[in-house]
C-alpha positions as a Markdown table, in Angstrom:
| # | Residue | x | y | z |
|---|---|---|---|---|
| 1 | Met | 21.2 | 26.9 | 41.7 |
| 2 | Leu | 21.1 | 29.7 | 39.2 |
| 3 | Gly | 24.2 | 28.4 | 37.6 |
| 4 | Ile | 22.6 | 25.0 | 37.0 |
| 5 | Asp | 19.6 | 26.6 | 35.4 |
| 6 | Arg | 21.7 | 28.7 | 33.0 |
| 7 | Thr | 23.8 | 25.6 | 32.1 |
| 8 | Asp | 20.6 | 23.6 | 31.6 |
| 9 | Ala | 19.2 | 26.4 | 29.4 |
| 10 | Ala | 22.4 | 26.5 | 27.4 |
| 11 | Val | 22.5 | 22.7 | 26.9 |
| 12 | Arg | 18.9 | 22.7 | 25.9 |
| 13 | Ala | 19.4 | 25.6 | 23.4 |
| 14 | Lys | 22.3 | 23.8 | 21.9 |
| 15 | Ala | 20.4 | 20.6 | 21.6 |
| 16 | Glu | 17.4 | 22.4 | 20.0 |
| 17 | Ala | 19.8 | 24.1 | 17.5 |
| 18 | Asp | 21.5 | 20.8 | 16.7 |
| 19 | Leu | 18.2 | 19.2 | 16.2 |
| 20 | Ala | 16.9 | 22.0 | 14.0 |
| 21 | Ala | 20.1 | 21.8 | 11.9 |
| 22 | His | 19.8 | 18.0 | 11.6 |
| 23 | Gln | 16.2 | 18.4 | 10.6 |
| 24 | Ala | 17.1 | 21.0 | 8.0 |
| 25 | Arg | 19.7 | 18.6 | 6.5 |
| 26 | Trp | 17.2 | 15.8 | 6.5 |
| 27 | Asp | 14.5 | 17.9 | 4.8 |
| 28 | Ala | 17.0 | 19.0 | 2.1 |
| 29 | Ala | 18.1 | 15.5 | 1.4 |
| 30 | Asp | 14.4 | 14.4 | 1.4 |
| 31 | Arg | 13.6 | 17.0 | -1.2 |
| 32 | Ala | 16.7 | 16.1 | -3.3 |
| 33 | Val | 15.8 | 12.4 | -3.5 |
| 34 | Gly | 12.0 | 12.9 | -3.4 |
| 35 | Tyr | 11.4 | 10.3 | -0.7 |
| 36 | Ser | 8.4 | 12.0 | 1.0 |
| 37 | Ala | 6.8 | 12.9 | -2.3 |
| 38 | Ala | 7.2 | 9.3 | -3.5 |
| 39 | Leu | 5.8 | 8.0 | -0.2 |
| 40 | Arg | 2.8 | 10.3 | -0.5 |
| 41 | Ser | 2.2 | 9.2 | -4.1 |
| 42 | Glu | 2.5 | 5.6 | -3.2 |
| 43 | Arg | 0.0 | 6.1 | -0.3 |
| 44 | Asp | -2.4 | 8.0 | -2.7 |
| 45 | Ala | -2.2 | 5.2 | -5.3 |
| 46 | Ala | -2.9 | 2.5 | -2.6 |
| 47 | Asp | -5.9 | 4.5 | -1.4 |
| 48 | Arg | -7.2 | 4.8 | -5.0 |
| 49 | Ala | -6.7 | 1.0 | -5.6 |
| 50 | Glu | -8.5 | 0.2 | -2.4 |
| 51 | Ala | -11.4 | 2.5 | -3.4 |
| 52 | Leu | -11.6 | 0.9 | -6.9 |
| 53 | Leu | -11.5 | -2.6 | -5.4 |
| 54 | Gln | -14.4 | -1.6 | -3.1 |
| 55 | Val | -16.4 | -0.3 | -6.0 |
| 56 | Leu | -15.7 | -3.5 | -8.0 |
| 57 | Cys | -16.8 | -5.7 | -5.1 |
| 58 | Glu | -20.0 | -3.7 | -4.7 |
| 59 | Thr | -20.8 | -4.1 | -8.4 |
| 60 | Pro | -22.7 | -7.3 | -9.2 |
| 61 | Ala | -21.1 | -9.5 | -11.7 |
| 62 | Thr | -23.3 | -10.6 | -14.6 |
| 63 | Thr | -21.0 | -13.2 | -16.2 |
| 64 | Leu | -18.6 | -15.8 | -15.1 |
| 65 | Ala | -15.8 | -13.6 | -16.5 |
| 66 | Gly | -17.0 | -10.9 | -14.2 |
| 67 | Val | -16.9 | -13.2 | -11.2 |
| 68 | Ala | -13.4 | -14.3 | -12.2 |
| 69 | Ala | -12.3 | -10.7 | -12.7 |
| 70 | Lys | -13.5 | -9.7 | -9.2 |
| 71 | Leu | -11.7 | -12.6 | -7.6 |
| 72 | Asp | -8.5 | -11.9 | -9.7 |
| 73 | Ala | -8.6 | -8.3 | -8.5 |
| 74 | Val | -8.8 | -9.4 | -4.9 |
| 75 | Val | -5.9 | -11.8 | -5.3 |
| 76 | Lys | -3.8 | -9.2 | -7.1 |
| 77 | Glu | -4.4 | -6.6 | -4.4 |
| 78 | Gly | -4.4 | -8.9 | -1.3 |
| 79 | Gln | -2.0 | -11.7 | -1.6 |
| 80 | Pro | 1.5 | -11.0 | -0.3 |
| 81 | Ser | 3.3 | -12.6 | -3.2 |
| 82 | Glu | 2.3 | -14.0 | -6.6 |
| 83 | Asn | 2.4 | -17.7 | -5.7 |
| 84 | Asp | 1.6 | -17.4 | -2.0 |
| 85 | Ala | 0.8 | -20.8 | -0.6 |
| 86 | Glu | -1.0 | -19.6 | 2.6 |
| 87 | Phe | -4.8 | -19.9 | 2.9 |
| 88 | Pro | -6.9 | -18.6 | 1.1 |
| 89 | Trp | -4.7 | -17.6 | -1.9 |
| 90 | Pro | -4.3 | -21.0 | -3.5 |
| 91 | Gln | -8.0 | -21.8 | -3.1 |
| 92 | Ile | -9.0 | -18.5 | -4.6 |
| 93 | Arg | -6.6 | -19.0 | -7.6 |
| 94 | Ser | -8.0 | -22.5 | -8.0 |
| 95 | Ala | -11.6 | -21.1 | -8.1 |
| 96 | Ile | -10.5 | -18.6 | -10.7 |
| 97 | Glu | -9.1 | -21.4 | -12.8 |
| 98 | Asp | -12.3 | -23.4 | -12.4 |
| 99 | Ile | -14.4 | -20.4 | -13.5 |
| 100 | Ala | -12.2 | -19.9 | -16.6 |
| 101 | Arg | -12.5 | -23.7 | -17.4 |
| 102 | Ile | -16.2 | -23.7 | -17.0 |
| 103 | Ser | -16.6 | -20.5 | -19.0 |
| 104 | Gln | -14.6 | -22.0 | -21.9 |
| 105 | Gln | -16.7 | -25.2 | -21.8 |
| 106 | Arg | -19.9 | -23.2 | -22.0 |
| 107 | Glu | -18.7 | -21.2 | -25.1 |
| 108 | Pro | -20.3 | -22.4 | -28.3 |
| 109 | Gly | -17.9 | -24.0 | -30.9 |
C-alpha cells in the first residue's frame, strides 16, 4: 500500500510539473502575441461602448436627427451583421430611413 501511495505521489508531482511547464509556455506565447492584452482591450472597449449607448438612450432626443442617431447607434451596436434580415433590424433601418426622409421634407428650401 505504501508503494502505491509513493507511485501516486510521483505521478501527481510529474503531472503538476508538466502542467506548470505547459502553462509557462502558454503564458510566454500569450505575452509574445499579446492575445490576453488584446482580449482585455476588446472587452474594455465593448464595456465602454455599452455604457455610452446607455447614456445616449437615457438622453432625450430633441430633433428627428437625434431620434435617428439613437436608433442608428442601437442598430450599429446590436445587429449581428450590417444587412441582417432578422427581426427587428430591417424594421429599425426602415424607421431610420423614414425619419431621414421626413426630416428632409421638413427642411425649408
